[in-house]
Amino acid sequence: MELPLLLARQLAKRRMGRQWRCRRRRGDVLAGLDFLALLRSLLLCFVWRLQNQIFTSESLSQFDGASKELPIYLSILGSVFDVTSGRQHYGVGGSYHHFSGRDATRAFVSGNFTGDGLSDSVRGLSPIEVKRIGDWRSFYHNSYSYIGKLIGTYYDSNGKPTDELLRVEKRIKRGEELLKQQEAEEKKFPTCNSRWSQSEGGEVWCDSGYPRILSKPSPLPSQGSGESRCACFAEKQLNRPGLAVYPGCEARATVCKTS
């Protein structure tokens, strides 16, 4: 009887040892998982802080690419992006350096990179121009790291959108609507063929129909007529309002000189 009892005790000890080792391993795994969860939480917190920095114009100006020790930042519509990876473009001497360390929103469509042209104001721009600025903002979101907001025209000191930003967002949507209307019109009335040479000047022509100058209504009523383009029209469409014959061109000509 003593031998079976001894064997039973040895088996029990082994079982308890395995259970203890299993619990220890499980405890080590859980501790490891807790550490990974903590590390992940800290990383997310760091990223959140990195993407929610609040800048003043003065603090943003320090990141204009003049110092190779510092990153390069720019702002568009109050959203700040890290463009350091494009230092060859945004650093000193780069073709886009005028955007660095500031919010020069207006210059993205005006092409004025000096003085008052380097402004964050979109006052007086058409909805389509404002929509193009919105496209630039999307480009930076997709191509570079978003890191925060600039206090001023578009965000307050708490990083909340201002009324001006809300108005701009509405104008961006209006610009999208107008572009869709223009695209629909251009499908209806095809654009003329065109060419230009220094010796012969410019000319437009239609493979089918007659070339006409088609005025696009301006989105801003106070500005009267907007842009114009050459479009081809069939005979029965020539009485449509807003059409003009090219100067010096016959009404039924299919080719017209433009210069």
mmCIF file of C-alpha atoms in Angstrom:
data_model
loop_
_atom_site.group_PDB
_atom_site.id
_atom_site.type_symbol
_atom_site.label_atom_id
_atom_site.label_comp_id
_atom_site.label_asym_id
_atom_site.label_seq_id
_atom_site.Cartn_x
_atom_site.Cartn_y
_atom_site.Cartn_z
ATOM 1 C CA MET A 1 0.000 0.000 0.000
ATOM 2 C CA GLU A 2 2.916 2.328 0.662
ATOM 3 C CA LEU A 3 4.208 2.147 -2.939
ATOM 4 C CA PRO A 4 0.938 3.265 -4.600
ATOM 5 C CA LEU A 5 0.602 6.027 -2.026
ATOM 6 C CA LEU A 6 4.145 7.214 -2.745
ATOM 7 C CA LEU A 7 3.484 7.199 -6.489
ATOM 8 C CA ALA A 8 0.260 9.136 -5.989
ATOM 9 C CA ARG A 9 2.086 11.776 -3.978
ATOM 10 C CA GLN A 10 4.811 12.099 -6.634
ATOM 11 C CA LEU A 11 2.200 12.476 -9.382
ATOM 12 C CA ALA A 12 0.371 15.111 -7.335
ATOM 13 C CA LYS A 13 3.615 17.054 -6.839
ATOM 14 C CA ARG A 14 4.375 16.927 -10.565
ATOM 15 C CA ARG A 15 0.851 18.090 -11.382
ATOM 16 C CA MET A 16 1.133 20.980 -8.920
ATOM 17 C CA GLY A 17 4.532 21.892 -10.373
ATOM 18 C CA ARG A 18 3.127 21.971 -13.905
ATOM 19 C CA GLN A 19 0.168 24.066 -12.743
ATOM 20 C CA TRP A 20 2.498 26.505 -10.986
ATOM 21 C CA ARG A 21 4.707 26.807 -14.074
ATOM 22 C CA CYS A 22 1.605 27.294 -16.235
ATOM 23 C CA ARG A 23 0.298 30.027 -13.942
ATOM 24 C CA ARG A 24 3.700 31.689 -13.963
ATOM 25 C CA ARG A 25 3.862 31.613 -17.753
ATOM 26 C CA ARG A 26 0.319 32.939 -17.971
ATOM 27 C CA GLY A 27 1.242 35.685 -15.533
ATOM 28 C CA ASP A 28 4.321 36.571 -17.612
ATOM 29 C CA VAL A 29 2.183 36.699 -20.778
ATOM 30 C CA LEU A 30 -0.414 38.897 -19.093
ATOM 31 C CA ALA A 31 2.309 41.177 -17.754
ATOM 32 C CA GLY A 32 3.757 41.393 -21.270
ATOM 33 C CA LEU A 33 0.354 42.209 -22.716
ATOM 34 C CA ASP A 34 -0.189 44.884 -20.058
ATOM 35 C CA PHE A 35 3.180 46.417 -20.955
ATOM 36 C CA LEU A 36 2.346 46.398 -24.685
ATOM 37 C CA ALA A 37 -1.048 47.962 -23.983
ATOM 38 C CA LEU A 38 0.621 50.667 -21.889
ATOM 39 C CA LEU A 39 3.234 51.269 -24.597
ATOM 40 C CA ARG A 40 0.507 51.511 -27.247
ATOM 41 C CA SER A 41 -1.475 53.922 -25.095
ATOM 42 C CA LEU A 42 1.582 56.132 -24.553
ATOM 43 C CA LEU A 43 2.358 56.061 -28.284
ATOM 44 C CA LEU A 44 -1.207 57.049 -29.197
ATOM 45 C CA CYS A 45 -1.085 59.836 -26.629
ATOM 46 C CA PHE A 46 2.206 61.079 -28.113
ATOM 47 C CA VAL A 47 0.807 60.991 -31.662
ATOM 48 C CA TRP A 48 -2.367 62.782 -30.522
ATOM 49 C CA ARG A 49 -0.318 65.510 -28.875
ATOM 50 C CA LEU A 50 1.922 65.757 -31.934
ATOM 51 C CA GLN A 51 -1.112 66.194 -34.210
ATOM 52 C CA ASN A 52 -2.839 68.710 -31.961
ATOM 53 C CA GLN A 53 -0.190 71.342 -31.429
ATOM 54 C CA ILE A 54 -1.362 74.936 -31.291
ATOM 55 C CA PHE A 55 0.827 77.533 -33.006
ATOM 56 C CA THR A 56 0.925 81.303 -33.018
ATOM 57 C CA SER A 57 2.213 83.147 -36.089
ATOM 58 C CA GLU A 58 5.382 83.918 -34.145
ATOM 59 C CA SER A 59 6.050 80.322 -33.087
ATOM 60 C CA LEU A 60 5.298 79.011 -36.587
ATOM 61 C CA SER A 61 7.763 81.469 -38.131
ATOM 62 C CA GLN A 62 10.640 79.657 -36.395
ATOM 63 C CA PHE A 63 10.089 76.660 -38.697
ATOM 64 C CA ASP A 64 10.701 78.451 -42.001
ATOM 65 C CA GLY A 65 13.573 76.264 -43.165
ATOM 66 C CA ALA A 66 16.291 78.775 -42.307
ATOM 67 C CA SER A 67 17.737 76.414 -39.678
ATOM 68 C CA LYS A 68 18.765 72.909 -40.697
ATOM 69 C CA GLU A 69 18.379 71.897 -37.053
ATOM 70 C CA LEU A 70 14.620 72.505 -37.091
ATOM 71 C CA PRO A 71 11.798 70.915 -39.113
ATOM 72 C CA ILE A 72 9.932 72.936 -41.745
ATOM 73 C CA TYR A 73 6.251 73.715 -41.215
ATOM 74 C CA LEU A 74 3.645 75.549 -43.264
ATOM 75 C CA SER A 75 -0.002 76.387 -42.744
ATOM 76 C CA ILE A 76 -2.933 76.467 -45.155
ATOM 77 C CA LEU A 77 -6.398 77.505 -43.973
ATOM 78 C CA GLY A 78 -4.977 77.305 -40.450
ATOM 79 C CA SER A 79 -3.936 73.628 -40.721
ATOM 80 C CA VAL A 80 -0.219 73.127 -40.038
ATOM 81 C CA PHE A 81 1.853 70.477 -41.830
ATOM 82 C CA ASP A 82 5.399 69.180 -41.460
ATOM 83 C CA VAL A 83 7.000 69.437 -44.915
ATOM 84 C CA THR A 84 10.554 68.665 -43.797
ATOM 85 C CA SER A 85 10.728 65.666 -46.146
ATOM 86 C CA GLY A 86 10.459 68.170 -49.003
ATOM 87 C CA ARG A 87 13.288 70.376 -47.723
ATOM 88 C CA GLN A 88 14.689 70.744 -51.245
ATOM 89 C CA HIS A 89 11.449 72.544 -52.164
ATOM 90 C CA TYR A 90 10.531 74.282 -48.894
ATOM 91 C CA GLY A 91 13.987 75.123 -47.556
ATOM 92 C CA VAL A 92 15.923 78.317 -48.288
ATOM 93 C CA GLY A 93 16.342 78.660 -52.054
ATOM 94 C CA GLY A 94 13.572 76.155 -52.780
ATOM 95 C CA SER A 95 10.773 77.038 -55.176
ATOM 96 C CA TYR A 96 8.142 76.811 -52.387
ATOM 97 C CA HIS A 97 10.146 78.432 -49.597
ATOM 98 C CA HIS A 98 7.762 81.413 -49.532
ATOM 99 C CA PHE A 99 5.108 79.114 -47.989
ATOM 100 C CA SER A 100 7.334 77.953 -45.127
ATOM 101 C CA GLY A 101 6.869 79.202 -41.567
ATOM 102 C CA ARG A 102 3.609 81.025 -42.318
ATOM 103 C CA ASP A 103 0.047 80.760 -43.590
ATOM 104 C CA ALA A 104 0.086 82.044 -47.164
ATOM 105 C CA THR A 105 -3.251 80.485 -48.138
ATOM 106 C CA ARG A 106 -4.115 83.126 -50.738
ATOM 107 C CA ALA A 107 -0.867 82.663 -52.674
ATOM 108 C CA PHE A 108 -1.782 79.066 -53.538
ATOM 109 C CA VAL A 109 -4.181 80.423 -56.182
ATOM 110 C CA SER A 110 -3.115 84.051 -56.684
ATOM 111 C CA GLY A 111 0.505 83.319 -57.590
ATOM 112 C CA ASN A 112 1.536 86.487 -55.719
ATOM 113 C CA PHE A 113 4.434 85.430 -53.505
ATOM 114 C CA THR A 114 5.477 88.862 -52.232
ATOM 115 C CA GLY A 115 4.214 91.341 -49.651
ATOM 116 C CA ASP A 116 0.443 91.325 -49.198
ATOM 117 C CA GLY A 117 0.163 88.326 -51.515
ATOM 118 C CA LEU A 118 1.488 86.101 -48.722
ATOM 119 C CA SER A 119 -1.775 86.371 -46.799
ATOM 120 C CA ASP A 120 -4.132 83.856 -45.204
ATOM 121 C CA SER A 121 -7.200 85.798 -46.384
ATOM 122 C CA VAL A 122 -9.457 84.420 -49.131
ATOM 123 C CA ARG A 123 -11.637 87.540 -49.295
ATOM 124 C CA GLY A 124 -12.579 88.410 -52.878
ATOM 125 C CA LEU A 125 -11.709 84.984 -54.288
ATOM 126 C CA SER A 126 -14.366 83.076 -56.214
ATOM 127 C CA PRO A 127 -15.822 79.830 -54.832
ATOM 128 C CA ILE A 128 -13.905 77.891 -57.490
ATOM 129 C CA GLU A 129 -10.627 79.498 -56.402
ATOM 130 C CA VAL A 130 -11.435 78.721 -52.761
ATOM 131 C CA LYS A 131 -12.230 75.146 -53.792
ATOM 132 C CA ARG A 132 -8.750 74.903 -55.344
ATOM 133 C CA ILE A 133 -7.275 76.026 -52.031
ATOM 134 C CA GLY A 134 -9.265 73.222 -50.405
ATOM 135 C CA ASP A 135 -7.657 70.844 -52.920
ATOM 136 C CA TRP A 136 -4.212 72.048 -51.837
ATOM 137 C CA ARG A 137 -5.109 71.407 -48.203
ATOM 138 C CA SER A 138 -6.167 67.855 -49.148
ATOM 139 C CA PHE A 139 -2.854 67.425 -50.977
ATOM 140 C CA TYR A 140 -0.901 68.275 -47.829
ATOM 141 C CA HIS A 141 -3.059 65.945 -45.732
ATOM 142 C CA ASN A 142 -2.285 63.115 -48.167
ATOM 143 C CA SER A 143 1.392 63.897 -48.769
ATOM 144 C CA TYR A 144 2.748 65.232 -45.467
ATOM 145 C CA SER A 145 2.173 64.955 -41.708
ATOM 146 C CA TYR A 146 -0.568 67.078 -40.188
ATOM 147 C CA ILE A 147 0.676 68.403 -36.839
ATOM 148 C CA GLY A 148 -1.704 71.069 -35.574
ATOM 149 C CA LYS A 149 -3.498 74.368 -35.954
ATOM 150 C CA LEU A 150 -2.575 78.026 -36.269
ATOM 151 C CA ILE A 151 -4.297 80.542 -34.000
ATOM 152 C CA GLY A 152 -5.761 83.368 -36.046
ATOM 153 C CA THR A 153 -8.206 83.619 -38.934
ATOM 154 C CA TYR A 154 -9.314 79.988 -38.955
ATOM 155 C CA TYR A 155 -8.792 78.650 -35.406
ATOM 156 C CA ASP A 156 -9.138 80.235 -31.979
ATOM 157 C CA SER A 157 -6.711 79.849 -29.069
ATOM 158 C CA ASN A 158 -8.389 76.561 -28.084
ATOM 159 C CA GLY A 159 -8.011 75.087 -31.567
ATOM 160 C CA LYS A 160 -11.713 75.449 -32.353
ATOM 161 C CA PRO A 161 -12.804 76.450 -35.902
ATOM 162 C CA THR A 162 -13.741 80.119 -36.286
ATOM 163 C CA ASP A 163 -16.822 81.419 -38.100
ATOM 164 C CA GLU A 164 -14.518 82.398 -40.970
ATOM 165 C CA LEU A 165 -13.369 78.798 -41.450
ATOM 166 C CA LEU A 166 -16.980 77.600 -41.469
ATOM 167 C CA ARG A 167 -17.766 80.190 -44.170
ATOM 168 C CA VAL A 168 -14.761 79.038 -46.197
ATOM 169 C CA GLU A 169 -15.858 75.388 -45.955
ATOM 170 C CA LYS A 170 -19.257 76.396 -47.385
ATOM 171 C CA ARG A 171 -17.556 78.238 -50.245
ATOM 172 C CA ILE A 172 -15.432 75.169 -50.977
ATOM 173 C CA LYS A 173 -18.630 73.127 -51.354
ATOM 174 C CA ARG A 174 -20.130 75.849 -53.556
ATOM 175 C CA GLY A 175 -17.009 75.756 -55.724
ATOM 176 C CA GLU A 176 -17.395 71.989 -56.104
ATOM 177 C CA GLU A 177 -20.993 72.478 -57.272
ATOM 178 C CA LEU A 178 -19.971 75.144 -59.806
ATOM 179 C CA LEU A 179 -17.200 72.954 -61.214
ATOM 180 C CA LYS A 180 -19.646 70.094 -61.703
ATOM 181 C CA GLN A 181 -21.965 72.475 -63.572
ATOM 182 C CA GLN A 182 -19.080 73.635 -65.766
ATOM 183 C CA GLU A 183 -18.024 70.062 -66.509
ATOM 184 C CA ALA A 184 -21.590 69.192 -67.510
ATOM 185 C CA GLU A 185 -21.708 72.248 -69.790
ATOM 186 C CA GLU A 186 -18.357 71.408 -71.375
ATOM 187 C CA LYS A 187 -19.614 67.928 -72.209
ATOM 188 C CA LYS A 188 -22.670 69.488 -73.821
ATOM 189 C CA PHE A 189 -20.615 72.038 -75.797
ATOM 190 C CA PRO A 190 -17.173 70.573 -76.719
ATOM 191 C CA THR A 191 -14.088 72.760 -76.430
ATOM 192 C CA CYS A 192 -12.540 73.965 -79.701
ATOM 193 C CA ASN A 193 -9.267 72.621 -81.043
ATOM 194 C CA SER A 194 -6.501 75.212 -80.801
ATOM 195 C CA ARG A 195 -2.895 75.850 -81.737
ATOM 196 C CA TRP A 196 -0.405 78.684 -81.588
ATOM 197 C CA SER A 197 2.940 79.418 -83.202
ATOM 198 C CA GLN A 198 5.143 82.493 -83.091
ATOM 199 C CA SER A 199 5.106 82.814 -86.866
ATOM 200 C CA GLU A 200 1.373 82.305 -87.478
ATOM 201 C CA GLY A 201 -0.193 83.292 -84.163
ATOM 202 C CA GLY A 202 -3.154 81.452 -82.683
ATOM 203 C CA GLU A 203 -6.223 79.840 -84.188
ATOM 204 C CA VAL A 204 -9.172 77.732 -83.094
ATOM 205 C CA TRP A 205 -11.314 75.326 -85.100
ATOM 206 C CA CYS A 206 -14.128 72.827 -84.784
ATOM 207 C CA ASP A 207 -14.315 69.364 -86.316
ATOM 208 C CA SER A 208 -18.085 69.685 -86.105
ATOM 209 C CA GLY A 209 -19.918 72.978 -85.672
ATOM 210 C CA TYR A 210 -18.711 76.573 -85.387
ATOM 211 C CA PRO A 211 -16.289 78.148 -82.891
ATOM 212 C CA ARG A 212 -17.749 80.693 -80.504
ATOM 213 C CA ILE A 213 -16.519 82.538 -77.430
ATOM 214 C CA LEU A 214 -18.624 81.212 -74.566
ATOM 215 C CA SER A 215 -18.705 83.408 -71.469
ATOM 216 C CA LYS A 216 -18.901 81.658 -68.111
ATOM 217 C CA PRO A 217 -21.033 83.554 -65.592
ATOM 218 C CA SER A 218 -19.025 84.712 -62.599
ATOM 219 C CA PRO A 219 -19.888 83.138 -59.234
ATOM 220 C CA LEU A 220 -19.619 86.672 -57.809
ATOM 221 C CA PRO A 221 -22.461 88.826 -59.229
ATOM 222 C CA SER A 222 -20.544 92.032 -58.563
ATOM 223 C CA GLN A 223 -17.804 90.920 -60.960
ATOM 224 C CA GLY A 224 -20.046 90.629 -64.026
ATOM 225 C CA SER A 225 -18.854 88.100 -66.608
ATOM 226 C CA GLY A 226 -16.375 85.474 -65.536
ATOM 227 C CA GLU A 227 -13.909 83.516 -67.658
ATOM 228 C CA SER A 228 -14.547 82.540 -71.258
ATOM 229 C CA ARG A 229 -13.602 79.613 -73.466
ATOM 230 C CA CYS A 230 -13.914 78.553 -77.074
ATOM 231 C CA ALA A 231 -16.671 76.001 -77.654
ATOM 232 C CA CYS A 232 -18.164 74.365 -80.729
ATOM 233 C CA PHE A 233 -21.864 74.863 -81.509
ATOM 234 C CA ALA A 234 -24.180 73.356 -84.088
ATOM 235 C CA GLU A 235 -26.136 75.651 -86.427
ATOM 236 C CA LYS A 236 -29.329 75.445 -84.356
ATOM 237 C CA GLN A 237 -27.439 76.425 -81.165
ATOM 238 C CA LEU A 238 -25.915 79.661 -82.447
ATOM 239 C CA ASN A 239 -28.705 81.846 -81.028
ATOM 240 C CA ARG A 240 -27.876 80.755 -77.489
ATOM 241 C CA PRO A 241 -27.245 83.740 -75.135
ATOM 242 C CA GLY A 242 -23.658 84.434 -74.101
ATOM 243 C CA LEU A 243 -22.007 83.546 -77.435
ATOM 244 C CA ALA A 244 -19.704 85.808 -79.420
ATOM 245 C CA VAL A 245 -18.007 85.429 -82.812
ATOM 246 C CA TYR A 246 -14.233 85.846 -82.812
ATOM 247 C CA PRO A 247 -13.236 89.317 -84.094
ATOM 248 C CA GLY A 248 -12.510 89.215 -87.826
ATOM 249 C CA CYS A 249 -14.023 85.742 -88.206
ATOM 250 C CA GLU A 250 -16.990 84.908 -90.451
ATOM 251 C CA ALA A 251 -20.128 83.731 -88.621
ATOM 252 C CA ARG A 252 -20.112 80.368 -90.430
ATOM 253 C CA ALA A 253 -16.347 79.832 -90.480
ATOM 254 C CA THR A 254 -15.082 76.646 -88.858
ATOM 255 C CA VAL A 255 -11.569 78.076 -88.323
ATOM 256 C CA CYS A 256 -10.891 81.443 -86.637
ATOM 257 C CA LYS A 257 -7.719 83.388 -85.946
ATOM 258 C CA THR A 258 -7.316 84.455 -82.319
ATOM 259 C CA SER A 259 -4.186 86.584 -82.686
#
